[in-house]
PDB file of C-alpha atoms in Angstrom:
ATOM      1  CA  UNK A 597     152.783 144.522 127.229  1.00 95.00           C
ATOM      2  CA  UNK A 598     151.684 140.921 126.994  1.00 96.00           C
ATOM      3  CA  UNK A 599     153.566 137.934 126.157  1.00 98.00           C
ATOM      4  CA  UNK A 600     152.775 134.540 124.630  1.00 98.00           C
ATOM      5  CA  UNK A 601     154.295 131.296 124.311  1.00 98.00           C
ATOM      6  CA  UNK A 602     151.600 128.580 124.363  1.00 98.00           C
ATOM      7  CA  UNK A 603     152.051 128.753 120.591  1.00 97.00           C
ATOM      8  CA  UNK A 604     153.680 130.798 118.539  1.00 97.00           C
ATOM      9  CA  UNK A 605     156.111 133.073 119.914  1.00 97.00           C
ATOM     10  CA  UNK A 606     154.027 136.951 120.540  1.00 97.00           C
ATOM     11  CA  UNK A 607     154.717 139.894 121.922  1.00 97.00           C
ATOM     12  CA  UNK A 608     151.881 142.883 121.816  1.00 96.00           C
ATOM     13  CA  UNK A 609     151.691 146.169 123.058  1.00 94.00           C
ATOM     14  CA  UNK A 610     147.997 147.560 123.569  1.00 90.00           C
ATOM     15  CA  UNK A 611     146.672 144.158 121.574  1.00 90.00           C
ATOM     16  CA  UNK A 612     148.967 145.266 118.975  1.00 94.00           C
ATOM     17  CA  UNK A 613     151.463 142.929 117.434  1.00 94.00           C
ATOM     18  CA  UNK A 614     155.528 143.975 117.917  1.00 95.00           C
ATOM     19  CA  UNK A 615     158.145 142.317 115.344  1.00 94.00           C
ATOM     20  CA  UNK A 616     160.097 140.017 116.675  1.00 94.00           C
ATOM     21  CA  UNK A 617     162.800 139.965 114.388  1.00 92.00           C
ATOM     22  CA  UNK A 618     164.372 136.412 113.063  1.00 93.00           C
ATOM     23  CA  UNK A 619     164.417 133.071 114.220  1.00 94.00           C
ATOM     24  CA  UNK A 620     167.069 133.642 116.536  1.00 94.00           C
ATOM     25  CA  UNK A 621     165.988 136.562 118.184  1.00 96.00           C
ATOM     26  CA  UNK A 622     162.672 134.900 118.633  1.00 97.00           C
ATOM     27  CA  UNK A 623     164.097 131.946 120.360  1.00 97.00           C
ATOM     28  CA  UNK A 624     166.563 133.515 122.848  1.00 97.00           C
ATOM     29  CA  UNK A 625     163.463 135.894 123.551  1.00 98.00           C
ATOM     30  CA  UNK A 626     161.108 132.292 123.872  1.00 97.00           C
ATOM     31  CA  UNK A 627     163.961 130.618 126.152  1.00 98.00           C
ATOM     32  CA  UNK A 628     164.166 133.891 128.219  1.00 98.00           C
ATOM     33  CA  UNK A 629     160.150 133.610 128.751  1.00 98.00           C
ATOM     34  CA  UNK A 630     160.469 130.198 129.855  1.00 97.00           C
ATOM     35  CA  UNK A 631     163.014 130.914 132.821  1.00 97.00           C
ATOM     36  CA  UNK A 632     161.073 134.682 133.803  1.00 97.00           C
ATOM     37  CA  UNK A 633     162.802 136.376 136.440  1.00 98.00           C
ATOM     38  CA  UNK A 634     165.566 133.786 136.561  1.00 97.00           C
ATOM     39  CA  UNK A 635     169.542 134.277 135.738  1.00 98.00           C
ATOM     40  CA  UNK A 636     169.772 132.409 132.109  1.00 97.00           C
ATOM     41  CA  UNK A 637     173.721 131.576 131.883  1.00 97.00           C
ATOM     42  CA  UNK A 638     175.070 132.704 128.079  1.00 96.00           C
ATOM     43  CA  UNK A 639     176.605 129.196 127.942  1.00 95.00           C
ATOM     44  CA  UNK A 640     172.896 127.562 128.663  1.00 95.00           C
ATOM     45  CA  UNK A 641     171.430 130.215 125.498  1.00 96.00           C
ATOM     46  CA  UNK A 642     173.911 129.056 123.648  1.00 96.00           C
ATOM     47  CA  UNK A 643     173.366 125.486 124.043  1.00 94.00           C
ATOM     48  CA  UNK A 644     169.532 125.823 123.753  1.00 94.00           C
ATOM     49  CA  UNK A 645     170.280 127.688 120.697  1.00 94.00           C
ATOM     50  CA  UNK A 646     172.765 125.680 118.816  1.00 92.00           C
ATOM     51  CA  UNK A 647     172.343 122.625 120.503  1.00 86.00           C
ATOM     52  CA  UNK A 648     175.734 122.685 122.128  1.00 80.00           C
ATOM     53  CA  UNK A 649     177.484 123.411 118.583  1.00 87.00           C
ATOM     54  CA  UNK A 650     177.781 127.400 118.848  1.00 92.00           C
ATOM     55  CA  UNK A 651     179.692 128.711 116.092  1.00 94.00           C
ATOM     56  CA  UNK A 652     182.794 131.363 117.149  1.00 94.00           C
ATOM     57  CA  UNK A 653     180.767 134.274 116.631  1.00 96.00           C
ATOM     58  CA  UNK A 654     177.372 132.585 118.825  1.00 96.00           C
ATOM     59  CA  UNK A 655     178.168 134.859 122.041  1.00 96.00           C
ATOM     60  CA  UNK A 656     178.309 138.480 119.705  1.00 97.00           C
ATOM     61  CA  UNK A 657     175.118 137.028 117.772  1.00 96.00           C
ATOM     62  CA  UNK A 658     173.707 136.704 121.405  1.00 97.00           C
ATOM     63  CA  UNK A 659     174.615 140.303 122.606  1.00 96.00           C
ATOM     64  CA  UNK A 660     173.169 141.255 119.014  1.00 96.00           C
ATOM     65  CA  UNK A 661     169.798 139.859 119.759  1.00 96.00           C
ATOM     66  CA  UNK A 662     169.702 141.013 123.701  1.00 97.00           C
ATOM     67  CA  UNK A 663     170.057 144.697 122.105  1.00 97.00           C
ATOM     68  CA  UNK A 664     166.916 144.026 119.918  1.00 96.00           C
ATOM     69  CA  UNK A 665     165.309 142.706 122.714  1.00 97.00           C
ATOM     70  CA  UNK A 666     165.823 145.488 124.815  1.00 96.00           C
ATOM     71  CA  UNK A 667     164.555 147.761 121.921  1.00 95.00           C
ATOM     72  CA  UNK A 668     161.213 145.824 121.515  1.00 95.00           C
ATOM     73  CA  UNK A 669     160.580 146.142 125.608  1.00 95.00           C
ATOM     74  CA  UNK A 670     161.109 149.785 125.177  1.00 94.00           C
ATOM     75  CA  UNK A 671     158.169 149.926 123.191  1.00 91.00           C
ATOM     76  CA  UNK A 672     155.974 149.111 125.994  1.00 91.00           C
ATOM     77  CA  UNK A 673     153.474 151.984 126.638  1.00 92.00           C
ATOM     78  CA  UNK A 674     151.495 149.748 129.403  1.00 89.00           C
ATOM     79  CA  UNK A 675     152.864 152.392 132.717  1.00 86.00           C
ATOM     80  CA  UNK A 676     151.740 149.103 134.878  1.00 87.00           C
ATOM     81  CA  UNK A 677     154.181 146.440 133.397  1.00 88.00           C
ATOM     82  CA  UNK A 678     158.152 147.691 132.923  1.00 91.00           C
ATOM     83  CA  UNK A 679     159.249 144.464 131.325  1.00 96.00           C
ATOM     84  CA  UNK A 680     163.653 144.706 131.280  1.00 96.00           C
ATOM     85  CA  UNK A 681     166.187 142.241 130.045  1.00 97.00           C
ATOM     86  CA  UNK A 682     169.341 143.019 132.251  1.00 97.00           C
ATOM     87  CA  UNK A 683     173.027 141.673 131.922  1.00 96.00           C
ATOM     88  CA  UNK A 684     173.224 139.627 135.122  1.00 93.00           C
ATOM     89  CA  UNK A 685     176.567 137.609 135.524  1.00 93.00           C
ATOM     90  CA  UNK A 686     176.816 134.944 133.821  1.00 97.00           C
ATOM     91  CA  UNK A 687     174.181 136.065 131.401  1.00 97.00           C
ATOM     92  CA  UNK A 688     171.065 137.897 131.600  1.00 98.00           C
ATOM     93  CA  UNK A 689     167.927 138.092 133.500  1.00 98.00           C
ATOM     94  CA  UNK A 690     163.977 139.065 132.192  1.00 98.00           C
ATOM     95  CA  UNK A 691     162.322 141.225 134.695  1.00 97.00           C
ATOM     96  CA  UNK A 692     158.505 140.714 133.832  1.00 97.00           C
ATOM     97  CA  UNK A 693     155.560 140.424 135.532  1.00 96.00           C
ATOM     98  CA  UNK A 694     154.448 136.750 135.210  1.00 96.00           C
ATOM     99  CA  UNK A 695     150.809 137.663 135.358  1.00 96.00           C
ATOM    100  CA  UNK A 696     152.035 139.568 131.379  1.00 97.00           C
ATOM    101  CA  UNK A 697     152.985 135.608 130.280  1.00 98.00           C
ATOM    102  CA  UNK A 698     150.015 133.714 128.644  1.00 98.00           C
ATOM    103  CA  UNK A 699     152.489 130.114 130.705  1.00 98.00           C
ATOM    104  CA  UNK A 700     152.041 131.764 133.923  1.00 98.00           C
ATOM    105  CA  UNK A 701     148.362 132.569 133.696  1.00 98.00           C
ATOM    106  CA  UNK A 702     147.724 129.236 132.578  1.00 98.00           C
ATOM    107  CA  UNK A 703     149.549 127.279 135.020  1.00 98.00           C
ATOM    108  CA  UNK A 704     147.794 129.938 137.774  1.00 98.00           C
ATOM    109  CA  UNK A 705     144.365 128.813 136.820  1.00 98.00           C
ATOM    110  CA  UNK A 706     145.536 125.392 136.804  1.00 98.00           C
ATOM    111  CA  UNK A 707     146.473 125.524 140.163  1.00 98.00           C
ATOM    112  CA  UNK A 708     143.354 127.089 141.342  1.00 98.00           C
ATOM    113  CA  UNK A 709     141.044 124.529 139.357  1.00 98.00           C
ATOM    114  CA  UNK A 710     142.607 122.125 141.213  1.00 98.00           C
ATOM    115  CA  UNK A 711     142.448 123.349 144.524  1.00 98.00           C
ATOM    116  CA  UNK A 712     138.540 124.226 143.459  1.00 98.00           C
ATOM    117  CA  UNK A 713     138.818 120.365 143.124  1.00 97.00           C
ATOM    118  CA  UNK A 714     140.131 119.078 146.405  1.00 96.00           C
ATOM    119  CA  UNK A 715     137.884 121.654 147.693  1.00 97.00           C
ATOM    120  CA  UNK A 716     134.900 119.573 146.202  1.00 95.00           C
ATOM    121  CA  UNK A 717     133.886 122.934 143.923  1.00 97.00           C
ATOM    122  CA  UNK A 718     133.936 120.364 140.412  1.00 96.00           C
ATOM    123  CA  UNK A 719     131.916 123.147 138.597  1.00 97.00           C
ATOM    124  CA  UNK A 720     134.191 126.050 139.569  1.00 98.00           C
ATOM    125  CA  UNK A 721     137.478 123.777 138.899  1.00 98.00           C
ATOM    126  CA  UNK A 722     135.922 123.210 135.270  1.00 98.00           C
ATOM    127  CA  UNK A 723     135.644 126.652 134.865  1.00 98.00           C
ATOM    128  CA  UNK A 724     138.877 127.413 135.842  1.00 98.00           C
ATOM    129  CA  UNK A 725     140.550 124.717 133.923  1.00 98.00           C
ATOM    130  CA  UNK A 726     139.063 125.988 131.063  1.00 98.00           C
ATOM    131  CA  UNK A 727     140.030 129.140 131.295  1.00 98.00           C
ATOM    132  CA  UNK A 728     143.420 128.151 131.535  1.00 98.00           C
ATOM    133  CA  UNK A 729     143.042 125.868 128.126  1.00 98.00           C
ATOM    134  CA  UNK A 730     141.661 128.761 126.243  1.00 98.00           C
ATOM    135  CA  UNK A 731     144.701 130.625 126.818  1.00 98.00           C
ATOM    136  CA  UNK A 732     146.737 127.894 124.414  1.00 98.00           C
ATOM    137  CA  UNK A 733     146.966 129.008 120.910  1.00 97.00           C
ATOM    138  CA  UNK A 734     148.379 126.041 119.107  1.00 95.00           C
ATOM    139  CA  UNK A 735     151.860 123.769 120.326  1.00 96.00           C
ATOM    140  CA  UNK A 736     153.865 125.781 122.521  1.00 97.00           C
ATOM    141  CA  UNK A 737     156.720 128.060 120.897  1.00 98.00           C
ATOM    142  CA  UNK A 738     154.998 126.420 117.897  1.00 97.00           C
ATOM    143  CA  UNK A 739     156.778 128.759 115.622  1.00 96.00           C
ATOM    144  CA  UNK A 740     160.552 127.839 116.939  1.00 96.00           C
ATOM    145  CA  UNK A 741     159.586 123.653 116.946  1.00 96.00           C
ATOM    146  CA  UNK A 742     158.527 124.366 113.386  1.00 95.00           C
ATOM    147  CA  UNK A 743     162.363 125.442 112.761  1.00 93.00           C
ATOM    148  CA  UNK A 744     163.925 122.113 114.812  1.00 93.00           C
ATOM    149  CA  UNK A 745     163.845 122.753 118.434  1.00 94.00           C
ATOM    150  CA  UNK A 746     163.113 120.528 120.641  1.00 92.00           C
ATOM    151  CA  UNK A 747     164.086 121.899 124.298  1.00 95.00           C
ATOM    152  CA  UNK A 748     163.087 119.492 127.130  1.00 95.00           C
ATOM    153  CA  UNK A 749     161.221 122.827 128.842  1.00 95.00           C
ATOM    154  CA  UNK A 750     158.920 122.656 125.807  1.00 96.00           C
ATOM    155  CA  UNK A 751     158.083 118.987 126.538  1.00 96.00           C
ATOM    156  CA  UNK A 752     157.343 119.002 129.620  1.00 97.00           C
ATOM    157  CA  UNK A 753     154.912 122.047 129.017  1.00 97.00           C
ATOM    158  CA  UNK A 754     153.040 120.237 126.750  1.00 97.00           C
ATOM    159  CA  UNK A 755     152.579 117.307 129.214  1.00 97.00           C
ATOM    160  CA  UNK A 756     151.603 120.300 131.458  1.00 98.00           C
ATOM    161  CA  UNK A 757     148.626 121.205 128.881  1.00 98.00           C
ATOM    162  CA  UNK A 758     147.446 117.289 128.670  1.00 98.00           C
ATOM    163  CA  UNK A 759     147.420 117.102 132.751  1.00 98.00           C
ATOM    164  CA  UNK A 760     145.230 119.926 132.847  1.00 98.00           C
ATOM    165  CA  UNK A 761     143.288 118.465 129.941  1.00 98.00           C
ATOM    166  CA  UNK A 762     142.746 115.252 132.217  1.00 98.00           C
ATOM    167  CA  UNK A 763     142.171 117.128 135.397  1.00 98.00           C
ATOM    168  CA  UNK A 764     139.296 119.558 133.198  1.00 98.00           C
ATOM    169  CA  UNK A 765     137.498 116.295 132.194  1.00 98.00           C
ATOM    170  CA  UNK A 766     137.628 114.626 135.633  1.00 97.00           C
ATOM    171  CA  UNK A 767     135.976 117.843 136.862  1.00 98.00           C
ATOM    172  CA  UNK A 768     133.646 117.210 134.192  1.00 97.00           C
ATOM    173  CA  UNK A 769     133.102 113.737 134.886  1.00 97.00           C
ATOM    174  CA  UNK A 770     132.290 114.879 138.752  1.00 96.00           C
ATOM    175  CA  UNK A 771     129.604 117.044 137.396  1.00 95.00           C
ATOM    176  CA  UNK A 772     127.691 114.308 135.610  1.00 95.00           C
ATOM    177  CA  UNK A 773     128.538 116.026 132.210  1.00 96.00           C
ATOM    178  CA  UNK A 774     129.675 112.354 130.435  1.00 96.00           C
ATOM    179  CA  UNK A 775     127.175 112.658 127.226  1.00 96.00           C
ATOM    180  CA  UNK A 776     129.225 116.010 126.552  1.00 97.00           C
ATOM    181  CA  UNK A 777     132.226 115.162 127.230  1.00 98.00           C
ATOM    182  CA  UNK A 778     132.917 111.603 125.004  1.00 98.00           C
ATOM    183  CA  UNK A 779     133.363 113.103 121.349  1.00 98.00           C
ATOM    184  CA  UNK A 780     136.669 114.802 122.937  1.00 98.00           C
ATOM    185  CA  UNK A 781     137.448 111.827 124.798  1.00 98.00           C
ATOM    186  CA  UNK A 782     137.349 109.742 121.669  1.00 98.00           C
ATOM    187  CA  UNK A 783     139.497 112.151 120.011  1.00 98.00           C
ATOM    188  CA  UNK A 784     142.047 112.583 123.063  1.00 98.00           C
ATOM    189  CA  UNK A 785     142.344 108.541 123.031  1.00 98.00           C
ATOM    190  CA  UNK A 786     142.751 108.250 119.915  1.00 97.00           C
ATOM    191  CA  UNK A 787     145.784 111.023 119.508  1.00 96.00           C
ATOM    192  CA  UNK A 788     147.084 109.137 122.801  1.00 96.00           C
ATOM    193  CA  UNK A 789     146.498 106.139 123.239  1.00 96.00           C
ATOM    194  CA  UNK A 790     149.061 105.207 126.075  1.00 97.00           C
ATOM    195  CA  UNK A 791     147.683 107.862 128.448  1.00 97.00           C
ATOM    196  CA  UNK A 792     145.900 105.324 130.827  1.00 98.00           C
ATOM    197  CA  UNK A 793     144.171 108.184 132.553  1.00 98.00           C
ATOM    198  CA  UNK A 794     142.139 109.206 129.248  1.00 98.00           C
ATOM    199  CA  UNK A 795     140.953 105.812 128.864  1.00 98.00           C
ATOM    200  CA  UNK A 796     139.813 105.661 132.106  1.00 98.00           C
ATOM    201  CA  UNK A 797     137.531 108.765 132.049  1.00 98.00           C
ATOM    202  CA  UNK A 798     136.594 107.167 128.394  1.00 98.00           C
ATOM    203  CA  UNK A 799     135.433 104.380 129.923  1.00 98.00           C
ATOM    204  CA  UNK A 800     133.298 105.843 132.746  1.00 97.00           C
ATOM    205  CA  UNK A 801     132.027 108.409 130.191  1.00 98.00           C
ATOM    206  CA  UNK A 802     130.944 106.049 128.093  1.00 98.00           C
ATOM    207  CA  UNK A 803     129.706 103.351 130.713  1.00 97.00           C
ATOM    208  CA  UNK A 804     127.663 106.218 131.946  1.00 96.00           C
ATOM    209  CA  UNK A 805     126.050 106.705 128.778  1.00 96.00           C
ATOM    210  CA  UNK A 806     124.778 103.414 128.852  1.00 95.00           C
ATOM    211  CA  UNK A 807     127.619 102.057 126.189  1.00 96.00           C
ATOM    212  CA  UNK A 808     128.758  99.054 128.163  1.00 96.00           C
ATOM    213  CA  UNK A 809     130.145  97.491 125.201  1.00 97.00           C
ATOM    214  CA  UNK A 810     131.685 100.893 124.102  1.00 98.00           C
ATOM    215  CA  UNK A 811     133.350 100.700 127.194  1.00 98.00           C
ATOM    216  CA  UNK A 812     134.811  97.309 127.414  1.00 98.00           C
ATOM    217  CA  UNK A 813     136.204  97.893 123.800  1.00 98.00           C
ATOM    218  CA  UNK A 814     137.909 100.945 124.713  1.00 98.00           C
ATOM    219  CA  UNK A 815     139.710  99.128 127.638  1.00 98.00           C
ATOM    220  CA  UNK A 816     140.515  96.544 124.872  1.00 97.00           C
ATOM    221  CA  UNK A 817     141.898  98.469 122.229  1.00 97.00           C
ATOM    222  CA  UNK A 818     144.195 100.268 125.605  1.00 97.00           C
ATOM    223  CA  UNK A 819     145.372  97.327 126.250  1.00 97.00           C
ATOM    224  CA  UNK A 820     146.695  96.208 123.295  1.00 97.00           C
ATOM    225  CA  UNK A 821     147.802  99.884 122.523  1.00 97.00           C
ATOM    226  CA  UNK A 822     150.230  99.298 125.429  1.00 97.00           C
ATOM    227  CA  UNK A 823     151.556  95.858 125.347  1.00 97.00           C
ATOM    228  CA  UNK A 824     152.420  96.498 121.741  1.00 97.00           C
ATOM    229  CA  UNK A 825     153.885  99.680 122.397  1.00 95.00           C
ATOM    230  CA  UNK A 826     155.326  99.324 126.069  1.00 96.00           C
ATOM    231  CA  UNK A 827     155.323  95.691 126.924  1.00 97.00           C
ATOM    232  CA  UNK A 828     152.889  97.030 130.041  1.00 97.00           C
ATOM    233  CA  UNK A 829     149.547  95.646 130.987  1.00 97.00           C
ATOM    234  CA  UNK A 830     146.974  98.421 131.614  1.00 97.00           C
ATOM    235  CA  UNK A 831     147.645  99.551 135.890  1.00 97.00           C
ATOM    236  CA  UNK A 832     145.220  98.488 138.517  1.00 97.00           C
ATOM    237  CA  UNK A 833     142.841 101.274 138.400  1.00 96.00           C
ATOM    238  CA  UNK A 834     142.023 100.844 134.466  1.00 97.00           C
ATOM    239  CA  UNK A 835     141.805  96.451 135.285  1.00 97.00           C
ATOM    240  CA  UNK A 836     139.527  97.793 138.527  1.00 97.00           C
ATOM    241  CA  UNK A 837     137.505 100.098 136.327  1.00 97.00           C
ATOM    242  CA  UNK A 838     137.207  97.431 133.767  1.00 97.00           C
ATOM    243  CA  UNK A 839     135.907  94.384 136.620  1.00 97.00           C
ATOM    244  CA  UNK A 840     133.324  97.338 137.748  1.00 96.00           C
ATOM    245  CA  UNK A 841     131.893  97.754 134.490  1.00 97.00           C
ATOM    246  CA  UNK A 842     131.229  94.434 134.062  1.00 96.00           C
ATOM    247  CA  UNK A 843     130.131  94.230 136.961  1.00 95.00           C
ATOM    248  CA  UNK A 844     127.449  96.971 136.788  1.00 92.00           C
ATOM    249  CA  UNK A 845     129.027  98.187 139.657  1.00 92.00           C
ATOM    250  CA  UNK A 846     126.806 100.910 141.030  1.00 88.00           C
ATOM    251  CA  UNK A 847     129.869 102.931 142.797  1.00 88.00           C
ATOM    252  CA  UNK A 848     130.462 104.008 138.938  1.00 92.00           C
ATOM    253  CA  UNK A 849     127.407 105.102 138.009  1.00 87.00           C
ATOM    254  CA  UNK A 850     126.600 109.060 137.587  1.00 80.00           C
ATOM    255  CA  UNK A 851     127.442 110.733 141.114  1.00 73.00           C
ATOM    256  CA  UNK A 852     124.288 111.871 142.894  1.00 62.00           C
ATOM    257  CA  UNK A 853     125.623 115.232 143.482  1.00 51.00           C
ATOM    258  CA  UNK A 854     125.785 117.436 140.333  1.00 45.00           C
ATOM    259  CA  UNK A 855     126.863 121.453 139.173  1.00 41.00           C
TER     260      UNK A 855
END
């Protein structure tokens, strides 16, 4: 049995597809993903549910959706993975393997790319970065934010998908693969444009495509992208990039070692 979050909410059995009842079922099931192996408190489900306005009958609708839970996992014919959804004072725990969760694997290879990084592996740590992208199918719980939620969990998940994003490209970058790289760059800048890190591979992409100009724009268009919207001058490393560049500063230029 596998499970999938990084977009809309899935559960299949041998590749196949398992209803996942209503809206609410789906959620509680999506919150109980999120926190894996962990006690979830009723009173916290019913909060991330209702956003802290449960109505009387919130804790039997819970049990309700718990019992149809329980039914789906039951379907599991994978002997390997025995996914169960105990009642665990104060409210109820999901026994899974994380390796079964599309979040885990992803966050896995994440962590791997970048030690493949530090490790001074840039081809390998693209590759694994990558990997870990792939697994994304759209927003995250895309089909509960379609309905109105907004939990801070799924936030910060998504920032978790942009970081990787960044740390993919720098590995790219680090392999001299610039020219491929800058149509997504252009895109990714464009979408957000207060993400100073972007810009900055942008600009070295760019600069080491010969666009010099390209390059100087981009830092200019930053720039006013964050006074107007932060009051913020770009940090040091995008004015240091930025004085390089115009510079022709040869510390920038395509590294000599490339995979």
């Amino acid at each position: 049995m596998r499970f999938s979050v990084l977009g809309s909410t899935e559960v299949t059995d041998d590749d196949t597809p398992l209803e996942l009842g209503g809206i609410r079922q789906r959620a509680i099931l999506g919150y109980l993903l999120l926190n894996a192996n962990k006690v979830v408190a009723t009173s916290q489900l019913l909060h991330a549910i209702w956003e802290g306005n449960p109505p009387p009958t919130a804790r039997k609708m819970v049990q309700n959706a718990v019992s149809a839970i329980r039914r789906t996992l039951a379907a599991n014919t994978d002997p390997t993975t025995t996914p169960t959804l105990h009642t665990h004072p104060p409210g109820y725990q999901l026994r899974v393997d994380t390796e079964t969760i599309d979040l885990h694997r992803f966050r896995r290879l994440v962590r791997e790319g970048r030690h493949a990084t530090t490790n001074g592996n840039p081809t390998h740590a693209a590759d694994l970065l990558h990997q870990g992208l792939a697994l994304w199918r759209g927003r995250a719980l895309a089909d509960l934010v379609e309905t109105g939620i907004t939990w801070s969990e799924i936030t910060a998940i998504e920032d978790e998908r942009l970081s990787a994003i960044e740390d993919r490209l720098e590995a790219e970058l680090a392999c001299g693969r610039h020219r491929e790289i800058t149509p997504e760059l252009e895109i990714l800048t464009a979408t957000e444009p207060l993400r100073e890190r972007l810009c900055h591979q942008f600009m070295l992409a760019l600069y080491r495509s010969g666009r010099q100009v390209d390059a100087l724009r981009v830092y200019r268009r930053t720039r006013e992208a964050l006074i107007d919207g932060l009051g913020l001058e770009p940090g040091r490393s995008l004015q240091e990039l930025q004085h390089r560049i115009l510079e022709h500063d040869t510390k920038i230029q395509v590294p000599a070692l490339v995979g």
